[in-house]
mmCIF file of C-alpha atoms in Angstrom:
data_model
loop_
_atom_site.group_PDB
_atom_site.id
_atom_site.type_symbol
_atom_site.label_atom_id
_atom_site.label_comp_id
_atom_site.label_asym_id
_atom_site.label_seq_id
_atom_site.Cartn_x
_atom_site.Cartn_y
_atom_site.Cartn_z
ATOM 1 C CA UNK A 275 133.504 34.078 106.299
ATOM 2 C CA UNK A 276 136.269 31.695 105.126
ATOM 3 C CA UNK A 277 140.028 33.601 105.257
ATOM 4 C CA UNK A 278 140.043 34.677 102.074
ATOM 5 C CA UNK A 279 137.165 37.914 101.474
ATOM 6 C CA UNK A 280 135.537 37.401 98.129
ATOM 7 C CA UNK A 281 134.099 40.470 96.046
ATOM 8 C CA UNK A 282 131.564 40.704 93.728
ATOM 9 C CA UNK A 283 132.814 43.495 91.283
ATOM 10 C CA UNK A 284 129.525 45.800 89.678
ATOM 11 C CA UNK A 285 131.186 47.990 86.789
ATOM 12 C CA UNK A 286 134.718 47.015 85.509
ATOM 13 C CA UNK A 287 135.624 50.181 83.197
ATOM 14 C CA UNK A 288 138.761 52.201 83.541
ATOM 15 C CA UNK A 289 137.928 53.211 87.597
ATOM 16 C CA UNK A 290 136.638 49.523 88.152
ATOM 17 C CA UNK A 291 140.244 48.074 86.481
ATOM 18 C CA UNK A 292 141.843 50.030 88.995
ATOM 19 C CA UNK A 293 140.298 48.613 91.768
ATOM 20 C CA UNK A 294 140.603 45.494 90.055
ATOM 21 C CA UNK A 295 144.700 45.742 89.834
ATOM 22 C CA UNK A 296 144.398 47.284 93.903
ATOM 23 C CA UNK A 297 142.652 44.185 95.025
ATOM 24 C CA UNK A 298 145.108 41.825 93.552
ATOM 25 C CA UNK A 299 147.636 43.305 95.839
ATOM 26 C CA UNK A 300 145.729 43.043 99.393
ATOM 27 C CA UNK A 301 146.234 39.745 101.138
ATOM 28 C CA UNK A 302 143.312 37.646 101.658
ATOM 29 C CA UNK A 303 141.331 39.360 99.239
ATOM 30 C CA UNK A 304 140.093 38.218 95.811
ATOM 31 C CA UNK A 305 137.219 39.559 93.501
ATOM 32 C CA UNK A 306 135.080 36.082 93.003
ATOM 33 C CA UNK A 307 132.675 37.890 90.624
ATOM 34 C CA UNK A 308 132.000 40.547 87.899
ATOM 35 C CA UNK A 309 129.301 41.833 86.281
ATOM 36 C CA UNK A 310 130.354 44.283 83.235
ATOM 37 C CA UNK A 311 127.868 44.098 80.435
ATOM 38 C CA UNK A 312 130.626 46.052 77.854
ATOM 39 C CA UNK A 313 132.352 43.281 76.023
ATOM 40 C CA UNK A 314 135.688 44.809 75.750
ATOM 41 C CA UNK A 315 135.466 46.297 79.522
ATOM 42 C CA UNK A 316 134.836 42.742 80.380
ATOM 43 C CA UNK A 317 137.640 41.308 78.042
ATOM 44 C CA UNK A 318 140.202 43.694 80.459
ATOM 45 C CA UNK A 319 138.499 42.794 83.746
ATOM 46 C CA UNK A 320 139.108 39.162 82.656
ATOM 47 C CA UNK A 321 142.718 39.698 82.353
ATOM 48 C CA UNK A 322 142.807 41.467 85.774
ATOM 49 C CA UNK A 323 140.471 38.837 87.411
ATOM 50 C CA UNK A 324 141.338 35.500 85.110
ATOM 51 C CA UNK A 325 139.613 32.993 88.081
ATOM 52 C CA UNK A 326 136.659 35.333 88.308
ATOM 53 C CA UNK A 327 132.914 34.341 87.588
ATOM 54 C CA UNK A 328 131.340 37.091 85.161
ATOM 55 C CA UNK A 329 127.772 37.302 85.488
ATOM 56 C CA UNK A 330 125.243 38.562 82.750
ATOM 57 C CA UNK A 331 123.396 40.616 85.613
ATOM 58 C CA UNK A 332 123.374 42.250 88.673
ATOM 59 C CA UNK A 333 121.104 39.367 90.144
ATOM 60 C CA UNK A 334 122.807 36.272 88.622
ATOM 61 C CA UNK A 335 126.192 38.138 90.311
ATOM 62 C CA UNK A 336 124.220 38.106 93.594
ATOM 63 C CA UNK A 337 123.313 34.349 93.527
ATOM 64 C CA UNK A 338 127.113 33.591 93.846
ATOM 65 C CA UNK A 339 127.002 32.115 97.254
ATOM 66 C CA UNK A 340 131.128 32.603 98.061
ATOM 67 C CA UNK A 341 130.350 36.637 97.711
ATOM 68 C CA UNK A 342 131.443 38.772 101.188
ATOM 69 C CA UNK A 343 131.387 42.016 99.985
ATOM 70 C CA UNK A 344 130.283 43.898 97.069
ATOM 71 C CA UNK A 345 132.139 47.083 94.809
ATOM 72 C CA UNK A 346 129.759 49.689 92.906
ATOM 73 C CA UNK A 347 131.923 50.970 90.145
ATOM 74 C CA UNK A 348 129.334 51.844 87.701
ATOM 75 C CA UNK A 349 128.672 55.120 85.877
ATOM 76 C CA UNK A 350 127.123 57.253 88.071
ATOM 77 C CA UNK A 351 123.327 57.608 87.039
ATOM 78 C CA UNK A 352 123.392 53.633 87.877
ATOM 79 C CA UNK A 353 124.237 53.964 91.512
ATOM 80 C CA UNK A 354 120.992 54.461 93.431
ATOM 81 C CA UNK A 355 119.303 51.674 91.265
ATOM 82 C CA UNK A 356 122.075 49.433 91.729
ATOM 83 C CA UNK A 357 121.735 49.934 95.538
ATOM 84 C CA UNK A 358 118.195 49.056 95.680
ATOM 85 C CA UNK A 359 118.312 46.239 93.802
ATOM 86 C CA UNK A 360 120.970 44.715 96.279
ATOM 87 C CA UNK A 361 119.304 45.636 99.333
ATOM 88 C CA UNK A 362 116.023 43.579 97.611
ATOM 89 C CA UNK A 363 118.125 40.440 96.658
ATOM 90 C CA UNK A 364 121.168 40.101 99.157
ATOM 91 C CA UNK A 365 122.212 43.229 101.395
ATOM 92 C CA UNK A 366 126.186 42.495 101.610
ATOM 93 C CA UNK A 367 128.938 44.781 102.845
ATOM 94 C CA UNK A 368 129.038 47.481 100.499
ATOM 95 C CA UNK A 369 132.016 49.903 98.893
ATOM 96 C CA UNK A 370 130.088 52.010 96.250
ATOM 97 C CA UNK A 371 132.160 54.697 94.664
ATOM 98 C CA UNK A 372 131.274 58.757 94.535
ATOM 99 C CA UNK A 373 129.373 60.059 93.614
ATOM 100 C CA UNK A 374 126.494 58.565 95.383
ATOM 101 C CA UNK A 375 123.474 59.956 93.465
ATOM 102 C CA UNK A 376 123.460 62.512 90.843
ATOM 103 C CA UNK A 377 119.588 64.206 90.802
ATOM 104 C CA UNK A 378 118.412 66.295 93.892
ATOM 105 C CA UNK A 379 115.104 63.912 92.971
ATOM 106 C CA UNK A 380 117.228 60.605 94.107
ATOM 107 C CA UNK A 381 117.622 61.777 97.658
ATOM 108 C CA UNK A 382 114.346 59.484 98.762
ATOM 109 C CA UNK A 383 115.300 57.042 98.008
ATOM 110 C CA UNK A 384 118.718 57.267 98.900
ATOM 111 C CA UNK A 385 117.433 57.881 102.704
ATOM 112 C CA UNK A 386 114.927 54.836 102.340
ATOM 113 C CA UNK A 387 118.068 52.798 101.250
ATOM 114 C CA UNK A 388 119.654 54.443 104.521
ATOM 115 C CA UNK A 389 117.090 53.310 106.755
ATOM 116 C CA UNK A 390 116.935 49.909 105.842
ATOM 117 C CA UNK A 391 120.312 48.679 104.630
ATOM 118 C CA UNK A 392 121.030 46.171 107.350
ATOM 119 C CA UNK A 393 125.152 45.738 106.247
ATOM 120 C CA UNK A 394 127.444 48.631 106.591
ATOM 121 C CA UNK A 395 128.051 50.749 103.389
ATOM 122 C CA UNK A 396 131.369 52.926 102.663
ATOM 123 C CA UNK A 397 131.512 55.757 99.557
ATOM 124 C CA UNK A 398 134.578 55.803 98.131
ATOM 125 C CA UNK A 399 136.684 59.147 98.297
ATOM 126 C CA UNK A 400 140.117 57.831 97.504
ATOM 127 C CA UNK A 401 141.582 61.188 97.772
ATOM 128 C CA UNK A 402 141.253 61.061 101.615
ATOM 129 C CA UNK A 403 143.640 58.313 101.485
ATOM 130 C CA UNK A 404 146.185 59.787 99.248
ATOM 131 C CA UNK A 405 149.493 59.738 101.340
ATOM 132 C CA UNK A 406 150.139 63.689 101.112
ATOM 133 C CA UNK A 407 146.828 64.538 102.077
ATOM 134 C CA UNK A 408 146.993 62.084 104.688
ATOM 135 C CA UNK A 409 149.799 63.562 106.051
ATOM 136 C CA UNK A 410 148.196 67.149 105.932
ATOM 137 C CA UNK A 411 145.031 65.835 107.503
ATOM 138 C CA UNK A 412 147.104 64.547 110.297
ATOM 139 C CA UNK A 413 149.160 67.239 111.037
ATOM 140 C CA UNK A 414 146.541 70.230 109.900
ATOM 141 C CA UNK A 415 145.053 71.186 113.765
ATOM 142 C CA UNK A 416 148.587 70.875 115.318
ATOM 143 C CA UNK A 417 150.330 73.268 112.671
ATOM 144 C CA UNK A 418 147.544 75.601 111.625
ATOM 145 C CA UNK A 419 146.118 75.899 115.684
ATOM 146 C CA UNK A 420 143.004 75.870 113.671
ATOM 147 C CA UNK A 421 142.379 76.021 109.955
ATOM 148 C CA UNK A 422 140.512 79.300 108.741
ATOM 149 C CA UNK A 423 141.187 79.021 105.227
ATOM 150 C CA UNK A 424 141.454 75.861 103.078
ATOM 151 C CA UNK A 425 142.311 76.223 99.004
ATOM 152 C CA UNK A 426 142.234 73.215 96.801
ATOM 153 C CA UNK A 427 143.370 73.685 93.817
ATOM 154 C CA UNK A 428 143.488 70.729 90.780
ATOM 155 C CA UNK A 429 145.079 71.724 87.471
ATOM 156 C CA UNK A 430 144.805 68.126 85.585
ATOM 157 C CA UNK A 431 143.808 66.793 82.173
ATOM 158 C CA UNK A 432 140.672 66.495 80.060
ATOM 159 C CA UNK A 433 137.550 63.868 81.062
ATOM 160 C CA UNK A 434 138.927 60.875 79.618
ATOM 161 C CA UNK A 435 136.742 58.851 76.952
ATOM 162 C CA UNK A 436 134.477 56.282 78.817
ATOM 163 C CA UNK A 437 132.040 53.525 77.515
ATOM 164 C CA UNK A 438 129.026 55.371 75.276
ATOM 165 C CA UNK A 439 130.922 58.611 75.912
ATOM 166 C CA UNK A 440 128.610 58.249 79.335
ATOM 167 C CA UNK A 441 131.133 61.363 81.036
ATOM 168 C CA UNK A 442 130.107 63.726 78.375
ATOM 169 C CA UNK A 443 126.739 65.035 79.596
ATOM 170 C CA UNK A 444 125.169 66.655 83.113
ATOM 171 C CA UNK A 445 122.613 64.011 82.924
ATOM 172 C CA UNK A 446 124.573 61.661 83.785
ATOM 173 C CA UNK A 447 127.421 62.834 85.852
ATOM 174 C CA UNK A 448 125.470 65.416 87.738
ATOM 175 C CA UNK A 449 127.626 67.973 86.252
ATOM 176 C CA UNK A 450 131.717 68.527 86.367
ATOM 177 C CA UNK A 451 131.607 69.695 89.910
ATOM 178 C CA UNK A 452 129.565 66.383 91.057
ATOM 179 C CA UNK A 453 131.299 64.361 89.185
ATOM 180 C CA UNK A 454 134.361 65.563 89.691
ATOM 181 C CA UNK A 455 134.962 67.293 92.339
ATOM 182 C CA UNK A 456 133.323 65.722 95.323
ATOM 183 C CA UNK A 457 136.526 64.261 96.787
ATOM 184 C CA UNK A 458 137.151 67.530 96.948
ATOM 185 C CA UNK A 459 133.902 69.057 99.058
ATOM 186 C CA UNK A 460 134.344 65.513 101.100
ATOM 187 C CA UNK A 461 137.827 66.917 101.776
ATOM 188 C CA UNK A 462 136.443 70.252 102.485
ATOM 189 C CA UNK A 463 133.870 69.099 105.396
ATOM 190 C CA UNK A 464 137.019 65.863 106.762
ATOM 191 C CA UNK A 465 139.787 68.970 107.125
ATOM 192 C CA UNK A 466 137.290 71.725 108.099
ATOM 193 C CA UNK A 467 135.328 69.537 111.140
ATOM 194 C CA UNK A 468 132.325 71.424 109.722
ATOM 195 C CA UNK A 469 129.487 71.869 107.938
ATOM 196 C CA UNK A 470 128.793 73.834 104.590
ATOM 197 C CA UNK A 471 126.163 76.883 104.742
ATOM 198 C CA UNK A 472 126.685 78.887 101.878
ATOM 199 C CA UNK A 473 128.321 78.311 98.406
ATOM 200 C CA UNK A 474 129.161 80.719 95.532
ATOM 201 C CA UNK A 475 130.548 79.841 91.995
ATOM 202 C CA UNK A 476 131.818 80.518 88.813
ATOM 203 C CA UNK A 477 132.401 77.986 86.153
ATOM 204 C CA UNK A 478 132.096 77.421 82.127
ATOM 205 C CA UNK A 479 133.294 75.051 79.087
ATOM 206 C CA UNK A 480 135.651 76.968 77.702
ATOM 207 C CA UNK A 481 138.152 74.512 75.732
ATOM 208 C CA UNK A 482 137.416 70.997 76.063
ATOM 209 C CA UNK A 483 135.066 68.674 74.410
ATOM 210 C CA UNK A 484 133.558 71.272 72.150
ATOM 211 C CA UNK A 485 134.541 69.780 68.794
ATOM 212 C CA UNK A 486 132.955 66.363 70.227
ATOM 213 C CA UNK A 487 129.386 65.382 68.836
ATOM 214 C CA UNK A 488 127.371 62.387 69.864
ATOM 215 C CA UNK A 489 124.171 61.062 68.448
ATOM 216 C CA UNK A 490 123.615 64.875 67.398
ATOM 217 C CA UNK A 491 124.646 66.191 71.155
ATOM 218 C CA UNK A 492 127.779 68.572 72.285
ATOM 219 C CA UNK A 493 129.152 67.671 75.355
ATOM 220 C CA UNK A 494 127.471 70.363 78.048
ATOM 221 C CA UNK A 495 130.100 69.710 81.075
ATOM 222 C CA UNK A 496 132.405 72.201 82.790
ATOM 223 C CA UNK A 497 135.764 72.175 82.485
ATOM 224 C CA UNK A 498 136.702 75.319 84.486
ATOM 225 C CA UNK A 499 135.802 76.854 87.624
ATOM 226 C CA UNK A 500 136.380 78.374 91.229
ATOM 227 C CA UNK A 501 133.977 77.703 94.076
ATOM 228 C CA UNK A 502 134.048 78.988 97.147
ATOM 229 C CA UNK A 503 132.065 77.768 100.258
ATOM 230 C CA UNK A 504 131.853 79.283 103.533
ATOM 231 C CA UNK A 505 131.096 76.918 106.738
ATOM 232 C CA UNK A 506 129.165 76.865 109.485
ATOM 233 C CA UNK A 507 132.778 77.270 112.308
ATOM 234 C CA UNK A 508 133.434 80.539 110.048
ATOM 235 C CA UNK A 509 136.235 79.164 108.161
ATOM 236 C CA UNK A 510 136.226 79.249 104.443
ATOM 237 C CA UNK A 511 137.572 76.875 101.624
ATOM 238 C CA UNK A 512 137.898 77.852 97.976
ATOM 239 C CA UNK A 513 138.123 75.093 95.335
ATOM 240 C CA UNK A 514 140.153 76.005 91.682
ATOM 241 C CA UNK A 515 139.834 73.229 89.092
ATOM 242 C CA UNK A 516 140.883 73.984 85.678
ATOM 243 C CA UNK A 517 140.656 70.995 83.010
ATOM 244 C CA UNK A 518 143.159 71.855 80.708
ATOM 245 C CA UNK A 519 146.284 71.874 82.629
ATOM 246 C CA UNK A 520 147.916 68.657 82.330
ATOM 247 C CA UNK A 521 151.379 70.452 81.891
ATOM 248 C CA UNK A 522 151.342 70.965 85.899
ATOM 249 C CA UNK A 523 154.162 69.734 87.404
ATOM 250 C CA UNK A 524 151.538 68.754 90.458
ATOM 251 C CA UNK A 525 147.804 68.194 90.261
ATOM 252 C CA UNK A 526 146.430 68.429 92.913
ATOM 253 C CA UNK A 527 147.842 71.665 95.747
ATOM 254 C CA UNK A 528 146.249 71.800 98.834
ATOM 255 C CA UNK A 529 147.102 74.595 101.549
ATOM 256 C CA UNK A 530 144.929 75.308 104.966
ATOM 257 C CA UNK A 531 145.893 77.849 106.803
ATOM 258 C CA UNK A 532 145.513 79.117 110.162
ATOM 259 C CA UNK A 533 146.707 81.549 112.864
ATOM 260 C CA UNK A 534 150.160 79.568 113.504
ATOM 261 C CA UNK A 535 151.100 78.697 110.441
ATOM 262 C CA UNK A 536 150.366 77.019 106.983
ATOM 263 C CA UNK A 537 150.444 73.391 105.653
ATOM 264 C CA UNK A 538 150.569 72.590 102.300
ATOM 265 C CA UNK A 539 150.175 68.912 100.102
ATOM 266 C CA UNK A 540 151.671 68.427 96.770
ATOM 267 C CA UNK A 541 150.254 65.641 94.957
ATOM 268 C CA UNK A 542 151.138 64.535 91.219
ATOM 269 C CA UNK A 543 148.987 63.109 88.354
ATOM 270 C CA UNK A 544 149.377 59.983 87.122
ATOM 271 C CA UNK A 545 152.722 58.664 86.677
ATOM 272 C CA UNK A 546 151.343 57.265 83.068
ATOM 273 C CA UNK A 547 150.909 61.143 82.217
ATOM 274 C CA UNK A 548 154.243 62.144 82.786
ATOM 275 C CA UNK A 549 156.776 62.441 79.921
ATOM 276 C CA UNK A 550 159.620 60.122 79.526
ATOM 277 C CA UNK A 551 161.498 63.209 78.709
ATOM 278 C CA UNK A 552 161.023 64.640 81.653
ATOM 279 C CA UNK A 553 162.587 62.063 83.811
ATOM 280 C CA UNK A 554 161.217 60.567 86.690
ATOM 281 C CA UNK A 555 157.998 61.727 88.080
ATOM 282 C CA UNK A 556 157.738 64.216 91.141
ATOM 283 C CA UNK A 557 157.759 63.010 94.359
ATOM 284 C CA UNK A 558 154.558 64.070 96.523
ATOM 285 C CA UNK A 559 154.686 67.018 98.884
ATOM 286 C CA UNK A 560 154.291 68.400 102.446
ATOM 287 C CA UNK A 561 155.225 71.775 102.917
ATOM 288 C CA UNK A 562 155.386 72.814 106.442
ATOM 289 C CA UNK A 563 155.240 76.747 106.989
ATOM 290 C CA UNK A 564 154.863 78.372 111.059
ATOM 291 C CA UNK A 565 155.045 81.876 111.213
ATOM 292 C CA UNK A 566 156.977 82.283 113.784
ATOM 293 C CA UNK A 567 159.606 81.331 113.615
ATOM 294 C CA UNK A 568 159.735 81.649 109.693
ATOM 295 C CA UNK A 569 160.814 78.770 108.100
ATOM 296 C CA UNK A 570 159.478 76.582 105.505
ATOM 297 C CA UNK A 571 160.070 72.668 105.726
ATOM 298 C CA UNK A 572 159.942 71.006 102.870
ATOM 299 C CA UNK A 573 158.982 67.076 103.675
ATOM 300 C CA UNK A 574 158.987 64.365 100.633
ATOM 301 C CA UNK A 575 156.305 61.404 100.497
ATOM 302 C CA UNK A 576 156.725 58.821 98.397
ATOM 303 C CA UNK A 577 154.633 56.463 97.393
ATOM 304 C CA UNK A 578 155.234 52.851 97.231
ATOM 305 C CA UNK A 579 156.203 52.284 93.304
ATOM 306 C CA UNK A 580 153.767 48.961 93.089
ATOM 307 C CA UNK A 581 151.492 51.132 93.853
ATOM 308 C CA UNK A 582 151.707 53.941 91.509
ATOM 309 C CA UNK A 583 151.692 51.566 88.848
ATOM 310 C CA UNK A 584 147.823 50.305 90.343
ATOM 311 C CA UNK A 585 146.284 53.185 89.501
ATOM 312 C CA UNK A 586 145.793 56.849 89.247
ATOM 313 C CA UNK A 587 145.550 57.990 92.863
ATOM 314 C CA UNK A 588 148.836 57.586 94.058
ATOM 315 C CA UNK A 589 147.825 54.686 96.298
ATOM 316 C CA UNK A 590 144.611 55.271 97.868
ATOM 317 C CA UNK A 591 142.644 52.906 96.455
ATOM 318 C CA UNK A 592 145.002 50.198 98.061
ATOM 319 C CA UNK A 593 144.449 51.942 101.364
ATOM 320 C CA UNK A 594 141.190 52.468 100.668
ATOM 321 C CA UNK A 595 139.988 48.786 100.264
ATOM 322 C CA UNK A 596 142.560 48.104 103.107
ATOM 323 C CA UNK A 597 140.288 49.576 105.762
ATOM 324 C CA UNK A 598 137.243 48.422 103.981
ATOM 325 C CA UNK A 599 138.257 44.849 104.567
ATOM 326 C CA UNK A 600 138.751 45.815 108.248
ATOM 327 C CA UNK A 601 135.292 46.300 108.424
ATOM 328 C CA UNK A 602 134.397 43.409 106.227
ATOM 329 C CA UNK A 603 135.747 41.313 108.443
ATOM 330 C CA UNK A 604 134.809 42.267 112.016
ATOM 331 C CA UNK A 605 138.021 44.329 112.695
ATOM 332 C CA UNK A 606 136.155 47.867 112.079
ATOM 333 C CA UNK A 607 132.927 49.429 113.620
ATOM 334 C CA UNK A 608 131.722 51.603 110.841
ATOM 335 C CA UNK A 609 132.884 52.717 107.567
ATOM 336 C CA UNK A 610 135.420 55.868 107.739
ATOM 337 C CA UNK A 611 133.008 57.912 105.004
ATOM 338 C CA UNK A 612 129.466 57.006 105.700
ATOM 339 C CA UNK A 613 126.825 57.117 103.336
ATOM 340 C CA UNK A 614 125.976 60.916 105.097
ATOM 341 C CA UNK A 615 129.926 61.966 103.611
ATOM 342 C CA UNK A 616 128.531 60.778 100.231
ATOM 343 C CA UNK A 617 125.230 62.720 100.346
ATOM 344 C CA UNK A 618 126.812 65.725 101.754
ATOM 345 C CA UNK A 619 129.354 66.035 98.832
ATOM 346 C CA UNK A 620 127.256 65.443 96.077
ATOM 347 C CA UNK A 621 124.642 68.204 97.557
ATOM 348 C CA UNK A 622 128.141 70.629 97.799
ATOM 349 C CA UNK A 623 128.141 69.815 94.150
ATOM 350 C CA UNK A 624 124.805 70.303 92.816
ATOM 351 C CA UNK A 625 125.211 73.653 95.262
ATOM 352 C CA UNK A 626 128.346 74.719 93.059
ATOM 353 C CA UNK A 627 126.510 73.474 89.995
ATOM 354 C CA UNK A 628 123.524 75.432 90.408
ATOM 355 C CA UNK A 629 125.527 78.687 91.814
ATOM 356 C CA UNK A 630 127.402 78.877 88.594
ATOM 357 C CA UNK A 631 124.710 78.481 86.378
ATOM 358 C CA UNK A 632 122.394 81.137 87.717
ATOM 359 C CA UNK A 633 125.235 83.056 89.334
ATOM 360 C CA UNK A 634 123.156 83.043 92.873
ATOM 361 C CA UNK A 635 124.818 82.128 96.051
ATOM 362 C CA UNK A 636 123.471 78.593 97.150
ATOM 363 C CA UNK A 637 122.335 78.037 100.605
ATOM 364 C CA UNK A 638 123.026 74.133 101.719
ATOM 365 C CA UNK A 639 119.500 74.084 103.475
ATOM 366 C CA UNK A 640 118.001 74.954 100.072
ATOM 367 C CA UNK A 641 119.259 71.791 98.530
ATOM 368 C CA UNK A 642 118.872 69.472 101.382
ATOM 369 C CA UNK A 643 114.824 68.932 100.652
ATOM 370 C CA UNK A 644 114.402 66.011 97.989
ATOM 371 C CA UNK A 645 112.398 68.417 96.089
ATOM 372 C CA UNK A 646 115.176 70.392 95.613
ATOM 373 C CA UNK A 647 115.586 71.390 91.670
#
């Protein structure tokens, strides 16, 4: 590997840009390749990536011998495919992005893929590396003496609009709380040091997307919801998302609790949300509360400002595809969210998919079976 780690880029729409303007900023890196068959997706990437090869496939992008490392940031019906056809051509080191599958039905093949893949493979869940949340997951055990409850709640803003409306539909996305909302079971299982057993739901579409029509088709996703899972150490996590909330002052508020005290992270939306108006942008979160003695602490985290202007997730895609190139290059053992994270939280979805929908609480073992509906 020469000293510069070259990436061949699979999907270059508004997630794939960030990663784009987040790989620009690491040193030694550089993406050598893209393959984005939209024409004004690739027109962006292009501006983003100006010395980059674009290739008119997945296989022509493969033949490009200076590749090290490949990025899946496709829509996510593609993923599995996309996977297979790499590990057929030229199995590189691989950062695909959540969620991994999105059909109970793709879990073969998925484990086949496991089996085989000879180069190491990391799912993205960039809200692991959020600073705030960081901060809670390091300090959770110590302050907590052992988390028994864990809320996560996001108040945020609509899907946004994505190439052939692709975000609209179940189909493809595996539903809101797949789609969505499996950073959020990932985070569930990291903080927790568990596994899920048992989930329970309630969710609906209650104000967004219902005046959209395409090709004769409403938009079917959720945009509400509360899910709560129970886990196999007895501790329980509840997860709040409501889609039409983009007044929040935060985003994303994340509190576990335990019998010493409470922790708490604070994370905002995107700065390119927040209203001139308004002044500058709140400052991320960590609220510190013991019970004894009583006392809250109230401890800012800022992020670096190059950063928030990156991308949406205050940072963590730059940290993200900082450890990633540790294990690109020899200086990592294994990838920090394995390809089991990946399965896990998309299964904690279709679990909080299916709950809602037939208002039945979900065992994990139920889904676990490919055959799984």
């Amino acid at each position: 590997m020469s000293e510069v780690t070259s990436y061949g880029v699979i999907g270059c729409g508004m997630m794939g840009q960030e990663h784009l303007r987040n790989i620009a900023l690491l040193s030694g890196a550089r993406v050598a390749a893209i393959f984005e068959p939209d024409a004004e997706m690739a027109e962006r990437a292009r501006i983003l990536a100006p010395n980059a090869t674009f290739a008119s496939s997945i296989s022509e992008l493969l033949k490009i011998e200076a590749l090290d490392c490949l990025l899946i940031v496709s829509p996510n019906n593609f993923h599995i495919a996309q996977m297979e056809e790499i590990a057929r051509i030229r199995p590189l080191p691989l950062l695909v992005e959540k969620p991994l599958f999105t059909d109970p039905t793709d879990m073969d093949a998925l484990e086949a893929f496991r089996q085989s893949y000879p180069a190491p493979v990391w799912v993205a869940m960039e809200y692991r590396y959020m600073p705030p949340i960081a901060e809670l997951l390091a300090q959770a055990d110590g302050i907590t003496g052992g988390i028994r409850m864990l809320t996560i709640k996001e108040h945020r803003f609509p899907f946004l609009e994505k190439v052939g409306h692709w975000n609209r539909f179940n189909r493809n996305t595996g539903g809101t709380f797949v789609e969505k909302c499996c950073h959020f079971f990932d985070l569930m299982r990291l903080v927790l040091k568990s596994e899920p057993v048992r989930v329970s739901a309630s969710a609906g579409q209650a104000v967004n997307h219902m005046d959209e029509c395409y090709d004769g088709e409403v938009p079917d996703i959720f945009d509400h919801g509360y899910v709560i899972v129970d886990f196999e150490n007895g501790a329980r996590a509840m997860l709040e998302l409501c889609m039409f909330a983009e007044g929040s002052r935060y985003q994303e508020e994340i509190s576990a609790v335990g019998s010493d005290g409470k922790i708490e992270a604070l994370v905002p939306g995107p700065g390119r949300f927040w209203p001139e108006h308004l002044g500058e942008p709140p400052v991320p979160q960590v609220i510190v509360s013991p019970r004894a003695p009583k006392g809250p602490q109230v401890l800012p985290i800022p992020v670096d400002p190059t950063l928030l202007d990156a991308g949406d997730h205050n940072g963590s895609t730059f940290y993200q595809h900082a450890r990633f190139l540790e294990l690109v290059r020899g200086e990592r053992l294994a990838p920090e969210v394995s390809l089991e994270d990946g399965r896990m939280a998309v299964l904690m979805g279709m679990a909080a998919q299916r709950a809602a929908v037939t208002g039945e609480v979900v065992y994990l073992r139920d889904l676990r079976l490919p055959s799984a509906a």
